[in-house]
mmCIF file of C-alpha atoms and ligand atoms in Angstrom:
data_model
loop_
_atom_site.group_PDB
_atom_site.id
_atom_site.type_symbol
_atom_site.label_atom_id
_atom_site.label_comp_id
_atom_site.label_asym_id
_atom_site.label_seq_id
_atom_site.Cartn_x
_atom_site.Cartn_y
_atom_site.Cartn_z
ATOM 1 C CA MET P 1 67.598 -41.431 3.826
ATOM 2 C CA GLU P 2 69.754 -44.457 3.102
ATOM 3 C CA ALA P 3 68.035 -46.201 0.221
ATOM 4 C CA SER P 4 68.485 -49.690 -1.106
ATOM 5 C CA ILE P 5 68.156 -49.738 -4.881
ATOM 6 C CA SER P 6 66.715 -53.242 -4.850
ATOM 7 C CA GLY P 7 63.015 -52.346 -4.740
ATOM 8 C CA PHE P 8 62.167 -55.083 -2.220
ATOM 9 C CA CYS P 9 59.501 -54.334 0.367
ATOM 10 C CA VAL P 10 61.631 -55.928 3.084
ATOM 11 C CA GLU P 11 65.300 -56.649 2.702
ATOM 12 C CA MET P 12 67.575 -58.106 5.384
ATOM 13 C CA GLN P 13 71.280 -58.174 4.615
ATOM 14 C CA ASN P 14 73.583 -60.381 6.663
ATOM 15 C CA ILE P 15 71.623 -59.935 9.906
ATOM 16 C CA HIS P 16 73.125 -61.130 13.152
ATOM 17 C CA LYS P 17 71.394 -60.933 16.492
ATOM 18 C CA PHE P 18 72.871 -61.825 19.852
ATOM 19 C CA TYR P 19 70.979 -62.023 23.114
ATOM 20 C CA GLY P 20 73.981 -62.025 25.414
ATOM 21 C CA ALA P 21 75.827 -65.194 24.441
ATOM 22 C CA VAL P 22 72.897 -66.584 22.395
ATOM 23 C CA HIS P 23 73.521 -66.119 18.661
ATOM 24 C CA ALA P 24 69.853 -66.044 17.600
ATOM 25 C CA LEU P 25 70.300 -64.907 13.965
ATOM 26 C CA LYS P 26 73.416 -65.915 12.062
ATOM 27 C CA GLY P 27 73.790 -63.949 8.851
ATOM 28 C CA VAL P 28 70.177 -63.944 7.686
ATOM 29 C CA GLU P 29 69.473 -62.771 4.125
ATOM 30 C CA LEU P 30 65.814 -62.235 3.324
ATOM 31 C CA ARG P 31 64.174 -60.446 0.418
ATOM 32 C CA VAL P 32 60.417 -59.999 0.321
ATOM 33 C CA LYS P 33 58.830 -58.474 -2.771
ATOM 34 C CA ARG P 34 55.875 -56.117 -2.717
ATOM 35 C CA GLY P 35 52.629 -58.087 -2.500
ATOM 36 C CA GLU P 36 54.419 -61.276 -1.501
ATOM 37 C CA VAL P 37 53.192 -63.522 1.307
ATOM 38 C CA CYS P 38 56.365 -64.833 2.921
ATOM 39 C CA VAL P 39 55.779 -67.660 5.384
ATOM 40 C CA ALA P 40 58.463 -68.630 7.895
ATOM 41 C CA ILE P 41 58.487 -72.082 9.432
ATOM 42 C CA GLY P 42 60.965 -74.014 11.534
ATOM 43 C CA PRO P 43 61.508 -75.543 14.960
ATOM 44 C CA SER P 44 60.910 -73.636 18.163
ATOM 45 C CA GLY P 45 63.927 -71.482 19.031
ATOM 46 C CA SER P 46 65.176 -71.291 15.424
ATOM 47 C CA GLY P 47 64.914 -67.473 15.349
ATOM 48 C CA LYS P 48 61.597 -66.883 13.535
ATOM 49 C CA SER P 49 60.192 -64.465 16.096
ATOM 50 C CA THR P 50 63.535 -62.667 16.362
ATOM 51 C CA LEU P 51 63.559 -62.258 12.579
ATOM 52 C CA LEU P 52 60.186 -60.462 12.702
ATOM 53 C CA ARG P 53 61.185 -58.397 15.702
ATOM 54 C CA CYS P 54 64.333 -57.223 13.910
ATOM 55 C CA ILE P 55 62.285 -56.141 10.872
ATOM 56 C CA ASN P 56 60.147 -53.820 12.963
ATOM 57 C CA GLN P 57 62.879 -52.757 15.410
ATOM 58 C CA LEU P 58 61.356 -54.334 18.488
ATOM 59 C CA GLU P 59 64.854 -55.785 18.772
ATOM 60 C CA SER P 60 68.029 -53.994 17.776
ATOM 61 C CA ILE P 61 70.219 -55.925 15.378
ATOM 62 C CA SER P 62 73.807 -56.790 16.279
ATOM 63 C CA ALA P 63 75.090 -56.551 12.680
ATOM 64 C CA GLY P 64 73.763 -56.200 9.153
ATOM 65 C CA ARG P 65 71.195 -53.949 7.534
ATOM 66 C CA VAL P 66 67.403 -53.998 7.335
ATOM 67 C CA PHE P 67 65.511 -52.027 4.705
ATOM 68 C CA VAL P 68 61.744 -51.519 4.550
ATOM 69 C CA LYS P 69 60.628 -50.208 1.171
ATOM 70 C CA GLY P 70 64.199 -49.239 0.469
ATOM 71 C CA GLU P 71 64.716 -47.243 3.660
ATOM 72 C CA LEU P 72 67.506 -48.298 6.014
ATOM 73 C CA GLN P 73 65.953 -49.070 9.399
ATOM 74 C CA GLY P 74 67.315 -47.736 12.680
ATOM 75 C CA PHE P 75 70.473 -46.124 11.332
ATOM 76 C CA VAL P 76 71.767 -43.480 9.015
ATOM 77 C CA GLU P 77 75.002 -44.072 7.141
ATOM 78 C CA ARG P 78 77.377 -41.141 7.041
ATOM 79 C CA GLY P 79 80.954 -41.309 5.820
ATOM 80 C CA GLY P 80 80.900 -45.084 5.854
ATOM 81 C CA ARG P 81 79.753 -45.239 9.488
ATOM 82 C CA PHE P 82 76.367 -46.151 10.905
ATOM 83 C CA HIS P 83 74.787 -43.783 13.376
ATOM 84 C CA PRO P 84 71.654 -44.816 15.293
ATOM 85 C CA LEU P 85 68.557 -42.780 14.479
ATOM 86 C CA PRO P 86 66.925 -40.814 17.300
ATOM 87 C CA PRO P 87 63.902 -42.505 18.954
ATOM 88 C CA SER P 88 61.417 -40.237 17.140
ATOM 89 C CA ARG P 89 62.734 -41.376 13.737
ATOM 90 C CA VAL P 90 62.725 -45.009 14.858
ATOM 91 C CA ALA P 91 59.106 -44.623 16.005
ATOM 92 C CA ALA P 92 58.184 -43.158 12.615
ATOM 93 C CA GLN P 93 59.895 -46.027 10.792
ATOM 94 C CA ARG P 94 58.158 -48.595 12.980
ATOM 95 C CA ARG P 95 54.808 -47.348 11.706
ATOM 96 C CA SER P 96 55.591 -48.767 8.279
ATOM 97 C CA THR P 97 55.208 -52.267 9.731
ATOM 98 C CA GLY P 98 52.127 -53.672 11.433
ATOM 99 C CA MET P 99 52.781 -56.449 13.922
ATOM 100 C CA VAL P 100 50.296 -59.056 15.110
ATOM 101 C CA PHE P 101 51.456 -61.075 18.110
ATOM 102 C CA GLN P 102 50.639 -64.498 19.460
ATOM 103 C CA ARG P 103 48.871 -62.825 22.377
ATOM 104 C CA PHE P 104 46.572 -60.137 21.137
ATOM 105 C CA ASN P 105 47.788 -57.293 23.396
ATOM 106 C CA LEU P 106 44.566 -55.282 23.156
ATOM 107 C CA PHE P 107 43.912 -52.474 25.603
ATOM 108 C CA PRO P 108 41.491 -54.104 28.087
ATOM 109 C CA HIS P 109 39.792 -50.842 29.076
ATOM 110 C CA MET P 110 38.906 -49.965 25.482
ATOM 111 C CA THR P 111 36.197 -51.383 23.230
ATOM 112 C CA ALA P 112 37.087 -53.132 19.975
ATOM 113 C CA LEU P 113 36.356 -49.914 18.077
ATOM 114 C CA GLU P 114 38.444 -47.785 20.452
ATOM 115 C CA ASN P 115 41.343 -50.224 20.198
ATOM 116 C CA VAL P 116 41.333 -49.887 16.410
ATOM 117 C CA MET P 117 40.908 -46.081 16.566
ATOM 118 C CA GLU P 118 43.748 -45.501 19.029
ATOM 119 C CA GLY P 119 46.654 -45.443 16.528
ATOM 120 C CA PRO P 120 45.178 -43.287 13.755
ATOM 121 C CA LEU P 121 43.692 -40.872 16.283
ATOM 122 C CA HIS P 122 46.710 -40.350 18.514
ATOM 123 C CA VAL P 123 49.652 -41.218 16.313
ATOM 124 C CA LYS P 124 48.491 -40.237 12.843
ATOM 125 C CA GLY P 125 46.443 -37.301 14.134
ATOM 126 C CA TRP P 126 43.374 -38.140 12.072
ATOM 127 C CA SER P 127 40.016 -36.568 12.953
ATOM 128 C CA ARG P 128 37.639 -38.599 15.126
ATOM 129 C CA GLU P 129 35.125 -38.941 12.240
ATOM 130 C CA ARG P 130 37.681 -40.149 9.730
ATOM 131 C CA THR P 131 39.183 -42.557 12.270
ATOM 132 C CA ARG P 132 35.808 -43.941 13.302
ATOM 133 C CA ALA P 133 34.843 -44.551 9.660
ATOM 134 C CA LYS P 134 38.140 -46.323 8.953
ATOM 135 C CA ALA P 135 37.952 -48.437 12.136
ATOM 136 C CA THR P 136 34.367 -49.439 11.414
ATOM 137 C CA GLU P 137 35.323 -50.444 7.866
ATOM 138 C CA LEU P 138 38.243 -52.526 9.178
ATOM 139 C CA LEU P 139 36.175 -54.270 11.840
ATOM 140 C CA THR P 140 33.701 -55.215 9.101
ATOM 141 C CA ARG P 141 36.585 -56.445 6.974
ATOM 142 C CA VAL P 142 37.712 -58.832 9.719
ATOM 143 C CA GLY P 143 34.130 -60.039 10.207
ATOM 144 C CA LEU P 144 33.386 -58.209 13.466
ATOM 145 C CA ASN P 145 30.561 -56.021 12.269
ATOM 146 C CA GLY P 146 28.273 -55.589 15.293
ATOM 147 C CA LEU P 147 30.935 -56.249 17.944
ATOM 148 C CA ALA P 148 32.569 -52.806 17.827
ATOM 149 C CA GLY P 149 31.279 -51.859 21.294
ATOM 150 C CA ARG P 150 32.527 -55.005 23.063
ATOM 151 C CA TYR P 151 35.449 -54.980 25.457
ATOM 152 C CA PRO P 152 38.219 -57.559 24.883
ATOM 153 C CA ALA P 153 37.115 -59.576 27.935
ATOM 154 C CA HIS P 154 33.801 -60.160 26.191
ATOM 155 C CA LEU P 155 35.316 -61.377 22.934
ATOM 156 C CA SER P 156 36.639 -64.859 22.133
ATOM 157 C CA GLY P 157 40.365 -65.288 21.464
ATOM 158 C CA GLY P 158 39.689 -65.481 17.727
ATOM 159 C CA GLN P 159 37.653 -62.286 17.834
ATOM 160 C CA GLN P 160 40.352 -60.528 19.868
ATOM 161 C CA GLN P 161 42.980 -61.545 17.365
ATOM 162 C CA ARG P 162 40.831 -60.191 14.545
ATOM 163 C CA VAL P 163 40.562 -56.867 16.405
ATOM 164 C CA ALA P 164 44.359 -56.900 16.737
ATOM 165 C CA ILE P 165 44.660 -57.419 12.967
ATOM 166 C CA ALA P 166 42.250 -54.532 12.310
ATOM 167 C CA ARG P 167 44.243 -52.377 14.730
ATOM 168 C CA ALA P 168 47.493 -53.077 12.874
ATOM 169 C CA LEU P 169 45.843 -52.413 9.492
ATOM 170 C CA ALA P 170 44.466 -49.090 10.740
ATOM 171 C CA MET P 171 47.979 -47.656 10.648
ATOM 172 C CA GLU P 172 48.154 -48.462 6.910
ATOM 173 C CA PRO P 173 51.505 -50.257 7.131
ATOM 174 C CA GLU P 174 53.669 -51.168 4.149
ATOM 175 C CA VAL P 175 54.050 -54.696 5.458
ATOM 176 C CA MET P 176 52.159 -56.820 7.986
ATOM 177 C CA LEU P 177 54.147 -59.102 10.289
ATOM 178 C CA PHE P 178 52.381 -62.010 11.984
ATOM 179 C CA ASP P 179 54.124 -63.837 14.818
ATOM 180 C CA GLU P 180 52.371 -67.198 15.183
ATOM 181 C CA PRO P 181 48.985 -65.452 15.153
ATOM 182 C CA THR P 182 46.965 -68.587 15.868
ATOM 183 C CA SER P 183 49.152 -70.466 18.325
ATOM 184 C CA ALA P 184 47.432 -69.080 21.456
ATOM 185 C CA LEU P 185 43.968 -69.967 20.167
ATOM 186 C CA ASP P 186 41.723 -72.910 20.903
ATOM 187 C CA PRO P 187 41.705 -75.156 17.828
ATOM 188 C CA GLU P 188 38.142 -74.281 16.844
ATOM 189 C CA LEU P 189 39.060 -70.580 16.628
ATOM 190 C CA VAL P 190 42.123 -70.975 14.407
ATOM 191 C CA GLY P 191 40.157 -71.115 11.148
ATOM 192 C CA GLU P 192 38.432 -67.747 11.523
ATOM 193 C CA VAL P 193 41.767 -65.966 12.032
ATOM 194 C CA LEU P 194 43.439 -67.805 9.150
ATOM 195 C CA ASP P 195 40.459 -66.844 6.952
ATOM 196 C CA VAL P 196 41.099 -63.159 7.681
ATOM 197 C CA ILE P 197 44.826 -63.487 6.944
ATOM 198 C CA ARG P 198 44.032 -65.402 3.738
ATOM 199 C CA ASP P 199 41.688 -62.601 2.683
ATOM 200 C CA LEU P 200 44.384 -59.982 3.336
ATOM 201 C CA ALA P 201 46.901 -62.025 1.367
ATOM 202 C CA GLN P 202 44.548 -62.116 -1.591
ATOM 203 C CA SER P 203 44.137 -58.347 -1.433
ATOM 204 C CA GLY P 204 47.855 -57.930 -2.149
ATOM 205 C CA ILE P 205 49.181 -56.744 1.231
ATOM 206 C CA THR P 206 52.834 -57.664 1.709
ATOM 207 C CA MET P 207 53.213 -59.994 4.671
ATOM 208 C CA VAL P 208 55.693 -62.047 6.613
ATOM 209 C CA VAL P 209 53.886 -64.763 8.559
ATOM 210 C CA VAL P 210 55.562 -66.986 11.144
ATOM 211 C CA THR P 211 53.341 -70.009 11.490
ATOM 212 C CA HIS P 212 53.077 -73.627 12.572
ATOM 213 C CA GLU P 213 50.155 -74.110 10.185
ATOM 214 C CA ILE P 214 51.910 -75.917 7.355
ATOM 215 C CA GLY P 215 48.719 -76.379 5.311
ATOM 216 C CA PHE P 216 48.067 -72.649 5.526
ATOM 217 C CA ALA P 217 51.670 -71.873 4.545
ATOM 218 C CA ARG P 218 51.314 -74.078 1.485
ATOM 219 C CA GLU P 219 47.981 -72.640 0.438
ATOM 220 C CA VAL P 220 48.469 -68.923 1.107
ATOM 221 C CA GLY P 221 52.223 -68.326 0.935
ATOM 222 C CA ASN P 222 54.119 -67.625 -2.250
ATOM 223 C CA HIS P 223 57.547 -67.579 -0.596
ATOM 224 C CA LEU P 224 58.511 -69.981 2.164
ATOM 225 C CA VAL P 225 61.588 -69.768 4.348
ATOM 226 C CA PHE P 226 62.624 -72.614 6.584
ATOM 227 C CA MET P 227 64.714 -71.570 9.589
ATOM 228 C CA ASP P 228 66.912 -73.689 11.775
ATOM 229 C CA GLN P 229 69.424 -72.612 14.440
ATOM 230 C CA GLY P 230 69.351 -68.938 13.488
ATOM 231 C CA GLN P 231 69.692 -69.425 9.749
ATOM 232 C CA ILE P 232 67.441 -69.638 6.717
ATOM 233 C CA VAL P 233 68.532 -73.040 5.490
ATOM 234 C CA GLU P 234 66.061 -73.410 2.633
ATOM 235 C CA GLU P 235 63.615 -71.186 0.764
ATOM 236 C CA GLY P 236 61.439 -71.246 -2.308
ATOM 237 C CA HIS P 237 57.849 -71.607 -3.356
ATOM 238 C CA PRO P 238 55.933 -73.292 -0.501
ATOM 239 C CA ARG P 239 54.499 -76.038 -2.675
ATOM 240 C CA ALA P 240 57.934 -76.874 -4.077
ATOM 241 C CA VAL P 241 59.754 -76.824 -0.723
ATOM 242 C CA LEU P 242 57.047 -78.725 1.136
ATOM 243 C CA ALA P 243 56.694 -81.360 -1.587
ATOM 244 C CA SER P 244 60.415 -81.978 -2.040
ATOM 245 C CA PRO P 245 62.608 -80.337 0.590
ATOM 246 C CA LYS P 246 66.307 -80.400 -0.301
ATOM 247 C CA ASN P 247 68.031 -79.624 2.991
ATOM 248 C CA PRO P 248 68.270 -82.554 5.451
ATOM 249 C CA ARG P 249 67.186 -80.257 8.305
ATOM 250 C CA THR P 250 64.030 -79.266 6.402
ATOM 251 C CA VAL P 251 63.379 -82.936 5.642
ATOM 252 C CA ALA P 252 63.775 -83.848 9.334
ATOM 253 C CA PHE P 253 61.470 -81.030 10.496
ATOM 254 C CA LEU P 254 58.753 -81.745 7.942
ATOM 255 C CA SER P 255 58.826 -85.452 8.695
ATOM 256 C CA LYS P 256 57.821 -84.565 12.262
ATOM 257 C CA VAL P 257 55.076 -82.038 11.481
ATOM 258 C CA LEU P 258 53.447 -83.286 8.269
HETATM 259 P P1 ADP B 1 61.369 -69.011 17.442
HETATM 260 O O1 ADP B 1 60.483 -67.826 17.173
HETATM 261 O O2 ADP B 1 61.789 -69.720 16.180
HETATM 262 O O3 ADP B 1 60.809 -69.966 18.468
HETATM 263 P P2 ADP B 1 63.047 -67.090 18.837
HETATM 264 O O4 ADP B 1 63.367 -66.024 17.856
HETATM 265 O O5 ADP B 1 61.963 -66.827 19.833
HETATM 266 O O6 ADP B 1 62.741 -68.441 18.036
HETATM 267 O O7 ADP B 1 64.360 -67.464 19.652
HETATM 268 C C1 ADP B 1 65.618 -67.696 19.033
HETATM 269 C C2 ADP B 1 66.660 -67.926 20.112
HETATM 270 O O8 ADP B 1 66.871 -66.727 20.838
HETATM 271 C C3 ADP B 1 66.300 -68.975 21.135
HETATM 272 O O9 ADP B 1 67.457 -69.640 21.544
HETATM 273 C C4 ADP B 1 65.719 -68.155 22.269
HETATM 274 O O10 ADP B 1 65.853 -68.822 23.502
HETATM 275 C C5 ADP B 1 66.591 -66.913 22.222
HETATM 276 N N1 ADP B 1 65.885 -65.698 22.676
HETATM 277 C C6 ADP B 1 64.765 -65.171 22.138
HETATM 278 N N2 ADP B 1 64.407 -64.038 22.774
HETATM 279 C C7 ADP B 1 65.328 -63.863 23.764
HETATM 280 C C8 ADP B 1 65.521 -62.864 24.770
HETATM 281 N N3 ADP B 1 64.691 -61.819 24.887
HETATM 282 N N4 ADP B 1 66.579 -63.007 25.590
HETATM 283 C C9 ADP B 1 67.432 -64.045 25.474
HETATM 284 N N5 ADP B 1 67.310 -65.020 24.526
HETATM 285 C C10 ADP B 1 66.284 -64.921 23.683
#
């Protein structure tokens, strides 16, 4: 295992990502400590989603190194050269991150409980009893006690997103990644999902949250990164950055959204 000695939960070193000719990430450096709630903001197309997708290997990086809990992701370094890991090792590494998407991506033919049980049962190989107990506990944690037997089509968007959060937590990831988790929701459903994420943040789970909710970023985050054109152009404590941004691009963005 290629280990980083830094002790960060997530570490990105000089990450570049190209989609064909599009240079979506341009030398990104990101360090997220254990227990930190890192919030990423910035204009549409600035690379926030790509950043998350490179952490959990949904996208392959074009250059640089990603570590999760000190383990190099996707590659093994031998004799100064990087060799891609086989798919089985990549799949195992991907389990250390839990991803929550804009669209909830639940299995439509499974109940809320079955959706949450799927990973531990089939990937972790837990017993049905243990998995059911864990899934029930998680559904209660996200406020869905009593709705375990519902199918996604019979849940509101906010409820579906809370099932998706419980499903990601069921795999006991080292870090939770949220990609604009409330942007597909009707406004009146945003609060219930943010409440769940706030609760998780307070429980000490390490998270990276891409969000348009600046008030939420200020209140819940303890590390804010502002992205523009594939780069992190400013970072710091959310209250400090949001109150007195230093970079002109951050100033311009915040003047539009605050
Ligand atoms: P954000 O999340 O900040 O809106 P993205 O990470 O989605 O930004 O996109 C960053 C850039 O990469 C944009 O120019 C976008 O058009 C481009 N991009 C994202 N995904 C793809 C893809 N699958 N293929 C080609 N270009 C992409």
